[in-house]
C-alpha positions in Angstrom: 79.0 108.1 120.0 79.2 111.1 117.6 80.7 110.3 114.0 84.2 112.3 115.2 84.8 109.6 117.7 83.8 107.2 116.1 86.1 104.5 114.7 86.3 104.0 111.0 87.4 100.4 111.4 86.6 98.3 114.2 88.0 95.2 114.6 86.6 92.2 117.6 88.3 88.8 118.2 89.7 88.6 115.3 90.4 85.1 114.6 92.5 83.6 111.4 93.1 79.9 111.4 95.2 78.1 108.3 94.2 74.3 108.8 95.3 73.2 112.2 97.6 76.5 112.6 96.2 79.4 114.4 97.7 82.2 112.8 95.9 84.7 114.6 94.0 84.2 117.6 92.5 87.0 119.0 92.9 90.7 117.7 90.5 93.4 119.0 91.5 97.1 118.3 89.7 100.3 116.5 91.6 102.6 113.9 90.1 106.3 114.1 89.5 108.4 110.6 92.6 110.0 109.9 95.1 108.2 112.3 97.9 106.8 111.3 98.8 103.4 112.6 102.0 101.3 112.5 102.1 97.4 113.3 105.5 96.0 114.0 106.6 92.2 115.2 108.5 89.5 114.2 108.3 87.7 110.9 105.6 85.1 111.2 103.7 87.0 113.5 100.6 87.4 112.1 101.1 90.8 111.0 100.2 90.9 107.3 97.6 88.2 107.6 96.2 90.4 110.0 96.2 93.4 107.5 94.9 91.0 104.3 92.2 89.8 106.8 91.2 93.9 107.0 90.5 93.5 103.2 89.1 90.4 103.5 92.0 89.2 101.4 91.9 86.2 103.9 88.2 85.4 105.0 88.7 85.3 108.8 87.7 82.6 110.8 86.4 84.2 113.9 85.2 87.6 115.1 84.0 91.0 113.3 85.2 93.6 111.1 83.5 96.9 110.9 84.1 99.6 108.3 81.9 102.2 108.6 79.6 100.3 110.5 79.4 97.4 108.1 80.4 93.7 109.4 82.8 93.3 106.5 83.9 89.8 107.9 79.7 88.5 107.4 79.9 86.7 104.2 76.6 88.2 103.4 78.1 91.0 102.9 79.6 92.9 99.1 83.2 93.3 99.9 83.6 94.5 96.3 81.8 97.7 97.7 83.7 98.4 100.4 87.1 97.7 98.9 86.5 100.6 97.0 86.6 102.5 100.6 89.6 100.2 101.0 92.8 100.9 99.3 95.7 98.0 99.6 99.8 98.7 98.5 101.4 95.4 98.7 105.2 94.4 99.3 105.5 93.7 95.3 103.8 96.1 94.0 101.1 94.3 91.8 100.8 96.7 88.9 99.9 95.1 86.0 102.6 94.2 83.3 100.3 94.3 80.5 99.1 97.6 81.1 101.0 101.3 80.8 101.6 103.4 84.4 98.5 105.3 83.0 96.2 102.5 82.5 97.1 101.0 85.7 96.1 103.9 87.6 93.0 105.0 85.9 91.6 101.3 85.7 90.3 101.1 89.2 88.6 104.7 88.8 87.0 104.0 85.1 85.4 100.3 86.4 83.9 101.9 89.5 82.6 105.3 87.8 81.3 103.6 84.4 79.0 101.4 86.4 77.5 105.2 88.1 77.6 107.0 84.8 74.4 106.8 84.0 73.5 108.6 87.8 76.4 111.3 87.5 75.1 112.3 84.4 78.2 111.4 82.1 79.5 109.5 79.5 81.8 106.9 79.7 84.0 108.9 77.4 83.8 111.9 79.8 84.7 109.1 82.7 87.7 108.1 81.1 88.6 111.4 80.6 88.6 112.6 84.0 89.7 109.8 85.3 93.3 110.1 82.9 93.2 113.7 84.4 93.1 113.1 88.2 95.3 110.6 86.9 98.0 113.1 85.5 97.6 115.2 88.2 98.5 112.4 91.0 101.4 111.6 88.4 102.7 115.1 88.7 102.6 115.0 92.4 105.4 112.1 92.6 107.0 113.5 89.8 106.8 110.4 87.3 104.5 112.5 84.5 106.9 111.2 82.1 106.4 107.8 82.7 102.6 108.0 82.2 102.9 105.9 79.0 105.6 103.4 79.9 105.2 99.4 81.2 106.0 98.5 84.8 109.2 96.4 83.9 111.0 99.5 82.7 110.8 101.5 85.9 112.5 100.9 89.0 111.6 99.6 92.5 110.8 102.9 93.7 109.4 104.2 91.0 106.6 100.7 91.0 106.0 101.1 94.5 105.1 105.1 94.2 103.1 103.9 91.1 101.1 101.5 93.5 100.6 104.0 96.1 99.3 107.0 93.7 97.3 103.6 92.2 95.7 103.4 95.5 94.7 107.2 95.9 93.7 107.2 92.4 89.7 105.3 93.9 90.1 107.7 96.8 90.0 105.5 99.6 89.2 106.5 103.2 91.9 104.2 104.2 95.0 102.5 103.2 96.8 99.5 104.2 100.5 99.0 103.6 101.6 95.7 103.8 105.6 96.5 104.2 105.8 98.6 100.9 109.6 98.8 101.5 110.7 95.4 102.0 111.2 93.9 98.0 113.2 97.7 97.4 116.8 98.3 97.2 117.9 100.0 99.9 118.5 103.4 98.6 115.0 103.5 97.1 113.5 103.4 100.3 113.2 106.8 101.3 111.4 108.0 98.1 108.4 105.8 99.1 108.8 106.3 103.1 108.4 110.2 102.1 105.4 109.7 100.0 103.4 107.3 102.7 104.2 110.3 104.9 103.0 112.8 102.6 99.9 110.4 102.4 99.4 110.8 105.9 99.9 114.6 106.1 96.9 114.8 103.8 94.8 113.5 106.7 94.2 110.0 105.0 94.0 107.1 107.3 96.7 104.8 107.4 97.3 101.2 108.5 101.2 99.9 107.8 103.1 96.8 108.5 106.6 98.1 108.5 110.2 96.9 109.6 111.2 100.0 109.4 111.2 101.5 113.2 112.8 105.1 112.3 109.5 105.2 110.1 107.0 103.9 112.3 108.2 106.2 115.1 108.3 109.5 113.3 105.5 108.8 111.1 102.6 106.9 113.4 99.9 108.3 116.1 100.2 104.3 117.5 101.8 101.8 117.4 100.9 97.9 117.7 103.4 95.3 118.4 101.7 91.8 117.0 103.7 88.5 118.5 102.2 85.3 118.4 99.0 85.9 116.5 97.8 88.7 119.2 98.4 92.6 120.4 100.9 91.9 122.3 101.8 95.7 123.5 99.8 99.1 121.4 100.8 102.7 122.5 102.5 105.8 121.1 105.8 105.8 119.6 107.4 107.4 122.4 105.8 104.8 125.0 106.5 101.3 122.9 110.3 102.5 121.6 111.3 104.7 125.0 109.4 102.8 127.7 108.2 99.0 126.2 106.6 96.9 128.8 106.1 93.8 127.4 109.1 91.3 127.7 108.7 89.7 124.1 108.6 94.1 122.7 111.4 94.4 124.5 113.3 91.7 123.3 112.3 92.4 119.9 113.3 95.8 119.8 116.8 95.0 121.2 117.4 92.9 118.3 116.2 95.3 115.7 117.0 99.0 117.2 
């Protein structure tokens, strides 16, 4: 298989068990570079377990995880390394308090590059730097410049969660997972984000989001996966799982939330 077809993230019989509670039970699907991938369910489906299991969040309990050809699941394995690869935007945003917009951002960036300095033939001054820079620049893009210098509690829902996002491209990931970015915002904040993640997307960045929001998932995705009951119940494009579901338990989920 040539490195166009092949997946970026492969993942076989996936298993997740919490004591005697199966949470998930078997998940086997591959994400392609640059596709864009929404999973959708019920609450308590397994869906962001599934996702935290991709970042080895959760350690799972059964089955494989490759990213870029690396068993990320074998706990032989650095996940540190490959998180870098691995960029995560959570329902509540996770910024730190402590910290300005700025410094959140760049902090990711300035740990990973420091520890290369040496081989790129910089400084750590000259890191930090360009790091603040790309920094700015990313800023710019969402339009929240002017808040480069200001603490997370002073800025709203929508400006946090476009904070996290930019947070995430900031280590320039070759993924990133969304685990239903929208759901802890008010309700006219949620478009701001929804347009960013697409923007995201547009770029050609690879993206895997848990989302109850089905207008989203169906403009936005090349796929998507309906989780029920800890497995992949029904996958397919938008048109085919919205227009024409086959699976009894999609179709009585989407009656109840379309």
């Amino acid at each position: 298989m040539d490195n166009v077809t092949k997946p970026l993230i492969s993942v076989q019989h996936l298993q997740k068990k919490f004591g005697p509670a199966t949470v998930l039970k078997d998940i086997s699907i591959d994400i392609m570079p640059g596709e864009k991938v929404s999973v959708i369910g019920p609450s308590g489906s397994g869906k962001s377990t599934f996702l935290r299991c991709l970042n080895c969040l959760e350690d799972p309990s059964g089955g494989s995880i490759y990213f870029d050809d690396v068993d990320i699941a074998d706990p032989k394995i650095d996940i540190n390394i490959h998180r870098q690869n691995m960029g995560m935007v959570f329902q509540q945003f996770n910024l730190f308090d402590n910290k300005t917009v700025l410094q959140n951002i760049t902090l990711g960036p300035e740990i990973v590059l420091s520890k290369k300095a040496k081989k790129l033939g910089k400084t750590k001054g000259e890191i930090k730097a360009e790091c603040k820079e790309e920094a700015m620049k990313l800023l710019k893009t969402i339009g929240l410049e002017d808040k480069a210098n200001a603490y997370p509690s002073t800025l709203s829902g929508g400006q946090k969660q476009r904070i996290a996002i930019v947070r995430a491209l900031a280590m320039k990931p070759k993924v990133i997972l969304f685990d239903e970015p929208t759901s802890a915002l008010d309700p006219e904040m949620v478009g701001e984000v929804l347009d960013l993640i697409k923007r995201v997307g547009d770029s050609g960045m690879t993206i895997v989001i848990v989302t109850h929001e089905m207008g989203f998932a169906r403009e936005v995705s090349d796929r998507v996966v309906f989780i029920d009951d800890g497995m992949i119940q029904e996958e397919g494009s938008p048109e085919q799982i919205f227009n024409n579901p086959q699976n009894p338990r999609l179709q009585s989920f989407l009656s109840k939330v379309l």
